[in-house]
mmCIF file of C-alpha atoms in Angstrom:
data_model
loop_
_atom_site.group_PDB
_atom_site.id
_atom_site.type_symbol
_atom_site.label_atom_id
_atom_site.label_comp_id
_atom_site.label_asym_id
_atom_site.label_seq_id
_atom_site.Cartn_x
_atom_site.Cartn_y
_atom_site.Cartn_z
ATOM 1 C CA UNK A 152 79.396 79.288 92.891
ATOM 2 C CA UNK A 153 80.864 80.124 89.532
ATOM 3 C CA UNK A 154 84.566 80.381 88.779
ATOM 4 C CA UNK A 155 85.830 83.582 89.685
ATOM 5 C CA UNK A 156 86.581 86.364 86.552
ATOM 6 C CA UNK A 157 90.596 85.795 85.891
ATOM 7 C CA UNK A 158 92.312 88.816 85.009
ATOM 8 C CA UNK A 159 96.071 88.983 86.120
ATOM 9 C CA UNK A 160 98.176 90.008 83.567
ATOM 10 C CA UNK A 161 98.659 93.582 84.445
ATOM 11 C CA UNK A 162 97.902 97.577 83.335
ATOM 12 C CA UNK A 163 99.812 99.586 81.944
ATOM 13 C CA UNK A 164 99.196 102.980 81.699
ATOM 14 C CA UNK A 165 100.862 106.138 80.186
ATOM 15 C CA UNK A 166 98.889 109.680 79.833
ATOM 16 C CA UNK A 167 99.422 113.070 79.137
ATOM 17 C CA UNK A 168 96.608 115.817 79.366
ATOM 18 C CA UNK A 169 96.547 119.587 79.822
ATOM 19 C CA UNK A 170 93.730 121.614 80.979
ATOM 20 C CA UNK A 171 94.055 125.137 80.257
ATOM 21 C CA UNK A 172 90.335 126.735 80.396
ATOM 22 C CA UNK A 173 91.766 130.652 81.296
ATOM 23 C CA UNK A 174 95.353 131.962 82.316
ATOM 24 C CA UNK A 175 94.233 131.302 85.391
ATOM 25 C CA UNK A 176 93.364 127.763 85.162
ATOM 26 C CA UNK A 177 96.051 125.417 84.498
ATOM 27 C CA UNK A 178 96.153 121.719 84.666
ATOM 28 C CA UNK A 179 98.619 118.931 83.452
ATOM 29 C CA UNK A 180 98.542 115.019 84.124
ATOM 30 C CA UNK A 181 101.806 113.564 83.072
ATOM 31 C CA UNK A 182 101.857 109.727 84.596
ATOM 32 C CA UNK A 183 103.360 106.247 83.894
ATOM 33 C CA UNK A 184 101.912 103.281 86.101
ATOM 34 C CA UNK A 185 102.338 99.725 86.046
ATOM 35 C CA UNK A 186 99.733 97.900 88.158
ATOM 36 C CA UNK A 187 98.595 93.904 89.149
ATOM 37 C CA UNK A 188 95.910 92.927 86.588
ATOM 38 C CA UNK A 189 93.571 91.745 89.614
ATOM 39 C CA UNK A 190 93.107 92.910 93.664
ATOM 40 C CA UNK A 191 92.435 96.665 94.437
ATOM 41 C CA UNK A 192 94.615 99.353 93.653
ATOM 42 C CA UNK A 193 93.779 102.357 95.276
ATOM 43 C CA UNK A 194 94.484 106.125 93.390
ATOM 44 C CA UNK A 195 95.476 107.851 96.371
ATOM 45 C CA UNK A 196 95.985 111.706 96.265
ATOM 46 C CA UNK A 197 93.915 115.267 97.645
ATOM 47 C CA UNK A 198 91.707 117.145 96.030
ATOM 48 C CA UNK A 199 92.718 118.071 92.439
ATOM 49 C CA UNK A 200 95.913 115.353 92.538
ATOM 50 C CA UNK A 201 94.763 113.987 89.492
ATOM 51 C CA UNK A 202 92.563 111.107 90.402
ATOM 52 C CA UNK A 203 89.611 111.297 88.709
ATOM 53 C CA UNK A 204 91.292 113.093 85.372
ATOM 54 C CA UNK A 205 93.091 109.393 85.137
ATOM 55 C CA UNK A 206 90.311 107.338 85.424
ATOM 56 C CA UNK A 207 88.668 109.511 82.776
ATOM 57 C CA UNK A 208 91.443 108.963 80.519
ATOM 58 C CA UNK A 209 91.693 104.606 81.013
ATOM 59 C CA UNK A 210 87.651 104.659 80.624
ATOM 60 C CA UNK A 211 88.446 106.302 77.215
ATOM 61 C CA UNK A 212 86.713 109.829 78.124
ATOM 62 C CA UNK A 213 89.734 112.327 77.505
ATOM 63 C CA UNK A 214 90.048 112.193 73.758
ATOM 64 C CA UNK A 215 92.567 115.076 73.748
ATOM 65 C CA UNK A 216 94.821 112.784 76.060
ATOM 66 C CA UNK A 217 97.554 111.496 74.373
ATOM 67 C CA UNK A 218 99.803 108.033 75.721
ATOM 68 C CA UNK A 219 98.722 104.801 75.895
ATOM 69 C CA UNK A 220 96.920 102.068 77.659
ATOM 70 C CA UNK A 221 97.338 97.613 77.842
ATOM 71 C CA UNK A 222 95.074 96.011 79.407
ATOM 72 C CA UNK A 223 95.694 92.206 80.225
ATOM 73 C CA UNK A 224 97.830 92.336 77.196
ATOM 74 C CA UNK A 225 94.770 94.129 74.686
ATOM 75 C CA UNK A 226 95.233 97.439 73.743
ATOM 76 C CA UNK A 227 92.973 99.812 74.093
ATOM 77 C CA UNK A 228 94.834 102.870 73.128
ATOM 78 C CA UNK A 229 98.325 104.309 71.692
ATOM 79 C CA UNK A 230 99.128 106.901 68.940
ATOM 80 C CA UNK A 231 97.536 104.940 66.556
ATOM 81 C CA UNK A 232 94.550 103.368 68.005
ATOM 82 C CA UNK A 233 91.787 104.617 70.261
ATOM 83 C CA UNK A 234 88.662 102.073 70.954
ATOM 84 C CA UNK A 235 86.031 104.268 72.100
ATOM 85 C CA UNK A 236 84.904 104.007 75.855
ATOM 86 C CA UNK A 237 81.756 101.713 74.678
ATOM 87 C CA UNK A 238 84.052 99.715 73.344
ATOM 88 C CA UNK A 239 85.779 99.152 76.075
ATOM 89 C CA UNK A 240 85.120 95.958 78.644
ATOM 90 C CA UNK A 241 85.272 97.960 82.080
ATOM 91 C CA UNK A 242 82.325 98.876 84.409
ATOM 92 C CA UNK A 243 82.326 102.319 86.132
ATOM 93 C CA UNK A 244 80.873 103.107 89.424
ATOM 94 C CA UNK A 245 80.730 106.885 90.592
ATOM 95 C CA UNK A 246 79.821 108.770 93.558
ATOM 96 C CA UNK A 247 75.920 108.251 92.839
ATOM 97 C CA UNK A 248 74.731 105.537 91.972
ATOM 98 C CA UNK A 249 72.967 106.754 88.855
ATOM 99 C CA UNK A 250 70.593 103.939 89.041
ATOM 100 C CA UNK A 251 67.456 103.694 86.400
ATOM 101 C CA UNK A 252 65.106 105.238 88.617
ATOM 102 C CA UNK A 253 61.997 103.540 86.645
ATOM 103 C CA UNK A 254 63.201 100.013 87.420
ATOM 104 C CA UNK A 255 63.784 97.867 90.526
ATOM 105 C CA UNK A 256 67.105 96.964 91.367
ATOM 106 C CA UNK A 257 66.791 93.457 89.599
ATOM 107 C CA UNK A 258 65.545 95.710 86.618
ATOM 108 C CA UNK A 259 68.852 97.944 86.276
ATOM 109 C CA UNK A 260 70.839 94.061 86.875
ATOM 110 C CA UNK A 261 69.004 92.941 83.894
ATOM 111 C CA UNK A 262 69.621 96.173 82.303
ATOM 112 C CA UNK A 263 73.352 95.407 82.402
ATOM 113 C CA UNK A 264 73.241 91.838 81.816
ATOM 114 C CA UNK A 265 70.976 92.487 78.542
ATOM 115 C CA UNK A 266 74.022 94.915 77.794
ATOM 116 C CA UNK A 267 76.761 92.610 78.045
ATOM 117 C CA UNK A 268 79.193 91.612 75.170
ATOM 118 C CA UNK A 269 79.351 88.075 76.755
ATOM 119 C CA UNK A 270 76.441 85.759 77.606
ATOM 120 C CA UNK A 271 75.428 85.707 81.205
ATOM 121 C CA UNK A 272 75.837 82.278 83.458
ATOM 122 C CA UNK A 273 72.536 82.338 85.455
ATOM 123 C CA UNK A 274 75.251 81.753 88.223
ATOM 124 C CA UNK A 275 77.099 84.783 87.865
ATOM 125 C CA UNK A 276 73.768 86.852 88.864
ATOM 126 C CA UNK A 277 73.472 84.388 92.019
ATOM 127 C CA UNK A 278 76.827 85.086 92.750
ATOM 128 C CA UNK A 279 77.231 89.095 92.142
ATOM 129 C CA UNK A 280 73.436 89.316 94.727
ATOM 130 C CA UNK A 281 74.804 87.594 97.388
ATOM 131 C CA UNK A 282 78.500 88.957 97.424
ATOM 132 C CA UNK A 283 76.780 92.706 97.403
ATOM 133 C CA UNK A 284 73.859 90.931 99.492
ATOM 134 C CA UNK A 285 71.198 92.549 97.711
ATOM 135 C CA UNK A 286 68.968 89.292 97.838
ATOM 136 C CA UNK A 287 65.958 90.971 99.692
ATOM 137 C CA UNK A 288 65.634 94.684 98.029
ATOM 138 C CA UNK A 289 65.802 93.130 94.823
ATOM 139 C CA UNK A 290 62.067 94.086 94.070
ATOM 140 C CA UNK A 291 62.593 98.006 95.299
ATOM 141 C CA UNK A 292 62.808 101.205 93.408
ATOM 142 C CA UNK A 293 65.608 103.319 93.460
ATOM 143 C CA UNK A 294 64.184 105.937 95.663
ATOM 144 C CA UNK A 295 62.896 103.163 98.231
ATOM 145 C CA UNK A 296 66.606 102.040 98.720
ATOM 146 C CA UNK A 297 69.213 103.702 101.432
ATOM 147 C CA UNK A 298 72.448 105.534 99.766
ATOM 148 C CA UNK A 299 74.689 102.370 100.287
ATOM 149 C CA UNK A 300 72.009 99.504 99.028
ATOM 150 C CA UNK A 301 71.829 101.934 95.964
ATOM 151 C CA UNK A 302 75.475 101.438 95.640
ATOM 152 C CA UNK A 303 75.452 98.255 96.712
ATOM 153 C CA UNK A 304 73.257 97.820 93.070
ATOM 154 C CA UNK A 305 75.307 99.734 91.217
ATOM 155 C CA UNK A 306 78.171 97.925 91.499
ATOM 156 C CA UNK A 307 76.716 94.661 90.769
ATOM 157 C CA UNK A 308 75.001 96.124 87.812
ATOM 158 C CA UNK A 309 78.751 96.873 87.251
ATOM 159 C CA UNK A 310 80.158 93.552 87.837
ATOM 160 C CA UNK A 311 77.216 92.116 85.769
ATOM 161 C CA UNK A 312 78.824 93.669 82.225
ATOM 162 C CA UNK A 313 81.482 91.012 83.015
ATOM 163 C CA UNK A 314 84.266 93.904 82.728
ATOM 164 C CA UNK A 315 87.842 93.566 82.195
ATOM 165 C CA UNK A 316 88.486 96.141 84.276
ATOM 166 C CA UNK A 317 86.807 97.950 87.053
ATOM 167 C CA UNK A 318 87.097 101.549 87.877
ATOM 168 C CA UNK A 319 85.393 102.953 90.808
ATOM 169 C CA UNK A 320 85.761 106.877 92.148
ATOM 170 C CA UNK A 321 85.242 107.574 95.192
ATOM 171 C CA UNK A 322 82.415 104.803 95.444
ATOM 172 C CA UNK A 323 81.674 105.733 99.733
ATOM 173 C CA UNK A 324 82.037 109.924 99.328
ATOM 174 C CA UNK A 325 78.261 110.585 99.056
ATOM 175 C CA UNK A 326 77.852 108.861 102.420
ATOM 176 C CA UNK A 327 77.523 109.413 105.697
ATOM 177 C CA UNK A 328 79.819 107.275 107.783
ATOM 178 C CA UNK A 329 77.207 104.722 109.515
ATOM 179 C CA UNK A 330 76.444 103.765 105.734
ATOM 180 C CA UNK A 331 79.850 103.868 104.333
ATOM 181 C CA UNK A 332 80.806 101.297 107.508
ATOM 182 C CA UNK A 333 77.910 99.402 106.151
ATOM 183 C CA UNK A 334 79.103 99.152 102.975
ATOM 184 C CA UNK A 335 82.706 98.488 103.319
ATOM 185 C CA UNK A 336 82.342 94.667 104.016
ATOM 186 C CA UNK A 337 80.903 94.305 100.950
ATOM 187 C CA UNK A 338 83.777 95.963 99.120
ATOM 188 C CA UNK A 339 85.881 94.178 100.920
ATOM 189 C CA UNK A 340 84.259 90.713 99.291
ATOM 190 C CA UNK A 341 84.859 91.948 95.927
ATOM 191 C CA UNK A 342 88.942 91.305 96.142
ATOM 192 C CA UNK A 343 88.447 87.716 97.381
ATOM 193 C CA UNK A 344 85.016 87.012 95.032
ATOM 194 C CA UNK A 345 85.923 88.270 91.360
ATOM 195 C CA UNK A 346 89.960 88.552 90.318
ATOM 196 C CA UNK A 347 89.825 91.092 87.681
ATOM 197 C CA UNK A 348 91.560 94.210 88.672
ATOM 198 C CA UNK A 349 89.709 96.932 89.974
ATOM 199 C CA UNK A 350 90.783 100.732 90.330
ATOM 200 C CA UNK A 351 89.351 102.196 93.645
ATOM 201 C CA UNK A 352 90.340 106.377 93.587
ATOM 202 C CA UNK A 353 89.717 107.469 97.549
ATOM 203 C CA UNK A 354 91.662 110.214 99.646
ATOM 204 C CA UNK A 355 90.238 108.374 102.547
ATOM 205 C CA UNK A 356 93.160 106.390 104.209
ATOM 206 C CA UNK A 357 90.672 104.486 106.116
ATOM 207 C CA UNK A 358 89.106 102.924 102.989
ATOM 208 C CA UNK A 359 92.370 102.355 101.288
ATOM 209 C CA UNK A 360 94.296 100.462 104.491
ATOM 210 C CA UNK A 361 91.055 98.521 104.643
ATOM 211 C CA UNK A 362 90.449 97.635 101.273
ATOM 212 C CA UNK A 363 93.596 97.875 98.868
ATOM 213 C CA UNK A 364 96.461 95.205 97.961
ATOM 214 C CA UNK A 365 98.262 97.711 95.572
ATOM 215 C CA UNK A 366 98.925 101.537 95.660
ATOM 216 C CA UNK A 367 99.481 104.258 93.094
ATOM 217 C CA UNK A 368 100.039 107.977 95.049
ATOM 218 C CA UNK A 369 99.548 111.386 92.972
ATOM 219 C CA UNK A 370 99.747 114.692 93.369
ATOM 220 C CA UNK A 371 99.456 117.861 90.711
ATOM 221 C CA UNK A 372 98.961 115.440 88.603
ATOM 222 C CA UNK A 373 101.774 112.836 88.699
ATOM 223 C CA UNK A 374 102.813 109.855 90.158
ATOM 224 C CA UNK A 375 104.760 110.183 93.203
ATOM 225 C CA UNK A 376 104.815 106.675 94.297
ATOM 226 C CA UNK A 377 103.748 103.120 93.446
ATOM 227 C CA UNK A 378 103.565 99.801 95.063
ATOM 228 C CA UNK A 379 102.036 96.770 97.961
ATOM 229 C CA UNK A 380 100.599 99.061 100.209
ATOM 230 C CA UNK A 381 101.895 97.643 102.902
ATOM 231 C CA UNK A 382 105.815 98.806 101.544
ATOM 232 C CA UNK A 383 104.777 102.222 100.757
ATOM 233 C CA UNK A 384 102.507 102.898 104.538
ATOM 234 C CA UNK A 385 105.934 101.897 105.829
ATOM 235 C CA UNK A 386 107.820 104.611 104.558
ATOM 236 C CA UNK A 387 107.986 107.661 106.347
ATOM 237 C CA UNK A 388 108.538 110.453 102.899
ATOM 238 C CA UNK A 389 104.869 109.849 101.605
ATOM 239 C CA UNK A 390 101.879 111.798 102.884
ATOM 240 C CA UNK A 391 99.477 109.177 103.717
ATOM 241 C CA UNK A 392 98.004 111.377 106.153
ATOM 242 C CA UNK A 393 98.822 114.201 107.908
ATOM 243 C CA UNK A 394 100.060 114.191 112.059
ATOM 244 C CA UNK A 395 98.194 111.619 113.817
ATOM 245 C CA UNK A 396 96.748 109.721 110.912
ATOM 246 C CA UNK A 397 100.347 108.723 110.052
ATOM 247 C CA UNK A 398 100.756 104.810 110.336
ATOM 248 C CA UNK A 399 102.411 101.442 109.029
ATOM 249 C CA UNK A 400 100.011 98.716 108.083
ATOM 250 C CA UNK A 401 100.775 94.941 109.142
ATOM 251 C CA UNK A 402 99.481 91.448 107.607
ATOM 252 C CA UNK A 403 99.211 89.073 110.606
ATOM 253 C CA UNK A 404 97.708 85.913 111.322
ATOM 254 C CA UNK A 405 95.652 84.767 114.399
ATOM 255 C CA UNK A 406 97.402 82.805 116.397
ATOM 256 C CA UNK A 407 95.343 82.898 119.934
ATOM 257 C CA UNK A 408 91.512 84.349 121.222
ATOM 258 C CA UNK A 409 91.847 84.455 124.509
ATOM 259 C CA UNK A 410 87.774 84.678 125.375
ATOM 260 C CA UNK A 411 88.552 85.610 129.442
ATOM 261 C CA UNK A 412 89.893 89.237 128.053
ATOM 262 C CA UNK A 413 88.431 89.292 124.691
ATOM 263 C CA UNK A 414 91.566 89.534 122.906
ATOM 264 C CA UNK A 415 93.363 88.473 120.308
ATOM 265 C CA UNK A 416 97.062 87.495 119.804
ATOM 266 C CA UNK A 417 98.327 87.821 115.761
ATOM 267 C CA UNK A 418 101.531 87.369 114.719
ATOM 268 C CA UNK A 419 104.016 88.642 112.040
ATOM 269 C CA UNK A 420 107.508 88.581 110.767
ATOM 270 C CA UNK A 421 108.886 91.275 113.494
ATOM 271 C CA UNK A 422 106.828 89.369 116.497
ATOM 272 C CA UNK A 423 103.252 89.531 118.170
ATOM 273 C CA UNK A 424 100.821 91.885 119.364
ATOM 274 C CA UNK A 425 97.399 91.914 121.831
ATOM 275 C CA UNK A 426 94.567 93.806 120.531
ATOM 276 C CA UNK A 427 90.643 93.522 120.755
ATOM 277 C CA UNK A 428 88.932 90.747 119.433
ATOM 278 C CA UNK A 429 86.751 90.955 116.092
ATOM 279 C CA UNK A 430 83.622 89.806 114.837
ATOM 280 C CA UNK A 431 85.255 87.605 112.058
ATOM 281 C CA UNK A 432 86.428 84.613 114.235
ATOM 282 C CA UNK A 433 86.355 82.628 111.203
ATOM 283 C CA UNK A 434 89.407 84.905 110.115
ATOM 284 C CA UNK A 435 92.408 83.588 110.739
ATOM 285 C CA UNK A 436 93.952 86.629 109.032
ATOM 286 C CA UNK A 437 94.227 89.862 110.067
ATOM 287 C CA UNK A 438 95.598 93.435 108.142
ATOM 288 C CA UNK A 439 96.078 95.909 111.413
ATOM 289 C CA UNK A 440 97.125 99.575 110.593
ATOM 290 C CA UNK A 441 99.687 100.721 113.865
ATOM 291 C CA UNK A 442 99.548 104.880 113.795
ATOM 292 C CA UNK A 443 102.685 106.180 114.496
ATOM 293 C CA UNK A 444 101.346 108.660 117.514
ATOM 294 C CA UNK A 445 100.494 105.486 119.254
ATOM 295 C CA UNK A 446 104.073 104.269 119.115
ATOM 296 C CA UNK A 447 106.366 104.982 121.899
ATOM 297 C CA UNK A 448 110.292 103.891 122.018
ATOM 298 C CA UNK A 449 112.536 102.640 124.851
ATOM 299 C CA UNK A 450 115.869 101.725 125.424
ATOM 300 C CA UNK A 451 115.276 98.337 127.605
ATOM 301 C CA UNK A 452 112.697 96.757 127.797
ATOM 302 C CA UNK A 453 109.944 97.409 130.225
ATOM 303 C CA UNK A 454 107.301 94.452 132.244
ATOM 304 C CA UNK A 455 106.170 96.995 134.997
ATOM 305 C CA UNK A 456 103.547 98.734 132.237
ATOM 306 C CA UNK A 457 100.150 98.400 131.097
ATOM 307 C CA UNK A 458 101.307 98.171 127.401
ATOM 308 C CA UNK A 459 101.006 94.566 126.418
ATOM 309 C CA UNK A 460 102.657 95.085 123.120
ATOM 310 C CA UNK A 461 106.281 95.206 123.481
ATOM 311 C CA UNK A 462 108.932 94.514 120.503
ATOM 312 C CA UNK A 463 112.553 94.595 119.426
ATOM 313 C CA UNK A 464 113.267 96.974 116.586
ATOM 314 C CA UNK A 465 116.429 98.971 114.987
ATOM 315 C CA UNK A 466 115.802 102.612 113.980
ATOM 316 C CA UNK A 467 116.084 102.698 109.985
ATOM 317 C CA UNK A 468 115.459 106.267 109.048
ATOM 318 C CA UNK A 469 114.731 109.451 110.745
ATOM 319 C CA UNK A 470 113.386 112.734 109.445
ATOM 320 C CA UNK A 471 111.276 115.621 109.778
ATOM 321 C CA UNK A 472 107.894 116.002 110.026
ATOM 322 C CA UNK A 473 105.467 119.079 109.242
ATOM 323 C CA UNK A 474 105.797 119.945 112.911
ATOM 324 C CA UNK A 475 108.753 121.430 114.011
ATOM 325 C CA UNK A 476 108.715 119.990 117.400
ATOM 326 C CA UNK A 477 108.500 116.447 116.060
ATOM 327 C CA UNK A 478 110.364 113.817 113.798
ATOM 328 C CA UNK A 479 108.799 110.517 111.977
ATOM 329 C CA UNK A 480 110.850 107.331 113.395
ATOM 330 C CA UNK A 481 111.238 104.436 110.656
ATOM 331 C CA UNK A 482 111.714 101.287 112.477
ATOM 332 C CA UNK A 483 112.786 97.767 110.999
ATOM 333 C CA UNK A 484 111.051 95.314 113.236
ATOM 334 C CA UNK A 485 111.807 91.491 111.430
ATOM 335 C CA UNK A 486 111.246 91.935 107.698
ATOM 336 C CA UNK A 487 108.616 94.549 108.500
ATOM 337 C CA UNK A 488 108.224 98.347 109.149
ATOM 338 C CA UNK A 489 106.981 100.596 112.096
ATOM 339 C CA UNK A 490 106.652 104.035 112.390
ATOM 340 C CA UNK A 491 106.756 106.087 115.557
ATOM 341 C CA UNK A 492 106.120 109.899 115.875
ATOM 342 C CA UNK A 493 108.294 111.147 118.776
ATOM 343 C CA UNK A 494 109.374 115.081 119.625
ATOM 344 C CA UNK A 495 112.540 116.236 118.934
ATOM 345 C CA UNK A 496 113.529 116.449 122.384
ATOM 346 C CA UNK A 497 112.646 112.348 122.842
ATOM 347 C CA UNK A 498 114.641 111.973 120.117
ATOM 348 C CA UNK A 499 117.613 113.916 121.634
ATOM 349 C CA UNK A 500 116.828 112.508 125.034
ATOM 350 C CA UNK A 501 117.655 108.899 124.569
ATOM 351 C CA UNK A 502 120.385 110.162 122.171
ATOM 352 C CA UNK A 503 118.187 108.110 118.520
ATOM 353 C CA UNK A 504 120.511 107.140 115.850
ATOM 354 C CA UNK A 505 120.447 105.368 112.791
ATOM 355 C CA UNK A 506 120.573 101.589 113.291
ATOM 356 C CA UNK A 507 119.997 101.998 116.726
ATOM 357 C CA UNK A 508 118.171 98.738 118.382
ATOM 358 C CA UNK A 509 115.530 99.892 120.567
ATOM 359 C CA UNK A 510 112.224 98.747 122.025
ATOM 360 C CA UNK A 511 108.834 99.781 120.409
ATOM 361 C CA UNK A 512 105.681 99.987 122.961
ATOM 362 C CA UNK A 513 102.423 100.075 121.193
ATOM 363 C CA UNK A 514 98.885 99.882 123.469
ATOM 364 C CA UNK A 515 96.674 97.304 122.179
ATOM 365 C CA UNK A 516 93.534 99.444 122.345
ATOM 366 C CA UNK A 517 95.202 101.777 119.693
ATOM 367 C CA UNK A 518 95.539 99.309 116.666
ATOM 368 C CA UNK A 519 93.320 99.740 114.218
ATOM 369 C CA UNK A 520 91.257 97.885 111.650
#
């Protein structure tokens, strides 16, 4: 195993583009970010937020965008200097792989490795096949390979330019989902396997719970909110999802497998929870994502029930959601967040006030991974 890539210094990144192709057809990206210089940090937005347009512009393919960009303390661009994208040390994976279909897999590796500004440790290659565990279709063509081992190869061809920076847009939308599950484990090693940063753009919350440390929200083109993504799943004014995909996300740590009920008991700041076992007994940590449609509120506490998952909580915000029938429920449960989506009425019912302490019921067969 070879020393991981260290990158940690940090991005910073201003930009300003218009788009005006007719009357019609009006576009402007105004944004100012500030982002970890290693994990994932997920652009989050819908379509036509802005996503891709800023990727183009830190990969160096919007000349008429004006601002700046630092990478890990080099510049890259500001009104006075613009290295062109070839110039720049980042690798770029797209929705298609875009993979040299006249060589095998280990052909478009070597491709990038031959293309490199640095010299290539034989380890590195070792290292980049196994994390994307492309060991035994190393010998295929392109068109002999499934959609995810072709971006499976793609990405290690990326990794293999030994890039300072990693931009990927929407990697997993070309798939169907049985591939894109297959896939997402190996995305997944890339956080703990190579430290430089990478930028991940997705308007899938699934992918982004499961795979980002760091957040950056847009929509019509600006920043609306940045930050741990477990802070800014917590609050209850950002639309990370709409109705019933609304939910906080939780680090835990295993604490108990309990093989008679295969289950699992992880604990956090605010408490513990139940929920399913997993695969990755070796894990002793665990990120859960608790959707706010699944969380129910009570006023004492409850043992007659066939929730498992009861905990103490205070109420710490309250406001409307898209529904008029229903309200979003922030609740401060130790150091951590909750959210609950109840009706109106509930919330009228059992009389829900700021700072309120209350009890929070969550099924374990509802948490998700």
């Amino acid at each position: 195993m070879v020393d991981k890539i260290e990158c940690a210094k940090g991005i910073q990144a201003q930009f300003q583009l218009n788009y005006r192709q007719s009357a019609k057809t009006h576009f402007e990206l105004d944004i100012d970010i500030d982002i970890p210089g290693q994990g994932i940090t997920a652009i989050f937005g819908g379509s036509g937020s802005g996503k891709t347009s800023l990727l183009r512009c830190i990969a160096g393919l919007e000349q008429n965008a004006t601002g700046s960009l630092m990478v890990n303390d080099e510049l890259w661009q500001d009104t006075s200097v613009f290295v062109a994208t070839h110039k720049r040390s980042l690798g770029y994976v797209f929705q298609e792989a875009s993979l040299f279909e006249h060589l095998t897999a280990m052909g478009n590796l070597r491709y990038a490795i031959k293309r490199s500004a640095q010299t290539t440790n034989p380890e590195l290659l070792t290292q980049v096949v196994s994390v994307m565990g492309i060991e035994s279709i190393l010998s295929q063509f392109p068109q002999q390979l499934s959609g995810g081992e072709k971006q499976r190869v793609a990405i290690a061809r990326a990794l293999l330019s030994q890039p300072k920076l990693l931009l990927m847009d929407e990697p997993l939308a070309s798939l169907d989902t049985p591939r894109k599950l297959e896939i997402l484990p190996y995305l997944e090693r890339l956080r703990s396997s190579f430290n430089i940063p990478i930028l991940y753009v997705s308007h899938a919350v699934d992918e982004i719970v499961r795979l980002a440390d760091h957040l950056v929200i847009m929509e019509q083109g600006k920043v609306l909110a940045q930050g741990g993504i477990t802070e800014l799943f917590s609050r209850a004014d950002l639309p990370l999802g709409v109705s019933n995909e609304v939910g906080a996300i939780v680090e835990c740590k295993v604490v108990e497998r309990d093989t008679q009920w295969h289950l699992m008991r992880v604990a956090f700041d605010g408490g513990e929870l139940w929920l399913p076992n997993v695969a990755n007994k070796d894990s002793n940590s665990q990120r859960i994502r608790v959707l706010a449609s699944d969380v129910s509120l009570t006023l004492t506490s409850h043992t007659d029930s066939s929730i498992l998952n009861v905990l103490s909580g205070q109420i710490a915000e309250i406001i409307n959601d898209q529904d008029p029938a229903m309200s979003l429920v922030r609740l401060k449960v130790g150091k951590s967040y909750l959210l609950a989506r109840l009706t109106q009425k509930s919330l009228q019912n059992l009389a829900l006030t700021l700072g309120k302490s209350v009890w929070i019921q969550i099924k374990s067969a509802a948490i998700v991974r």
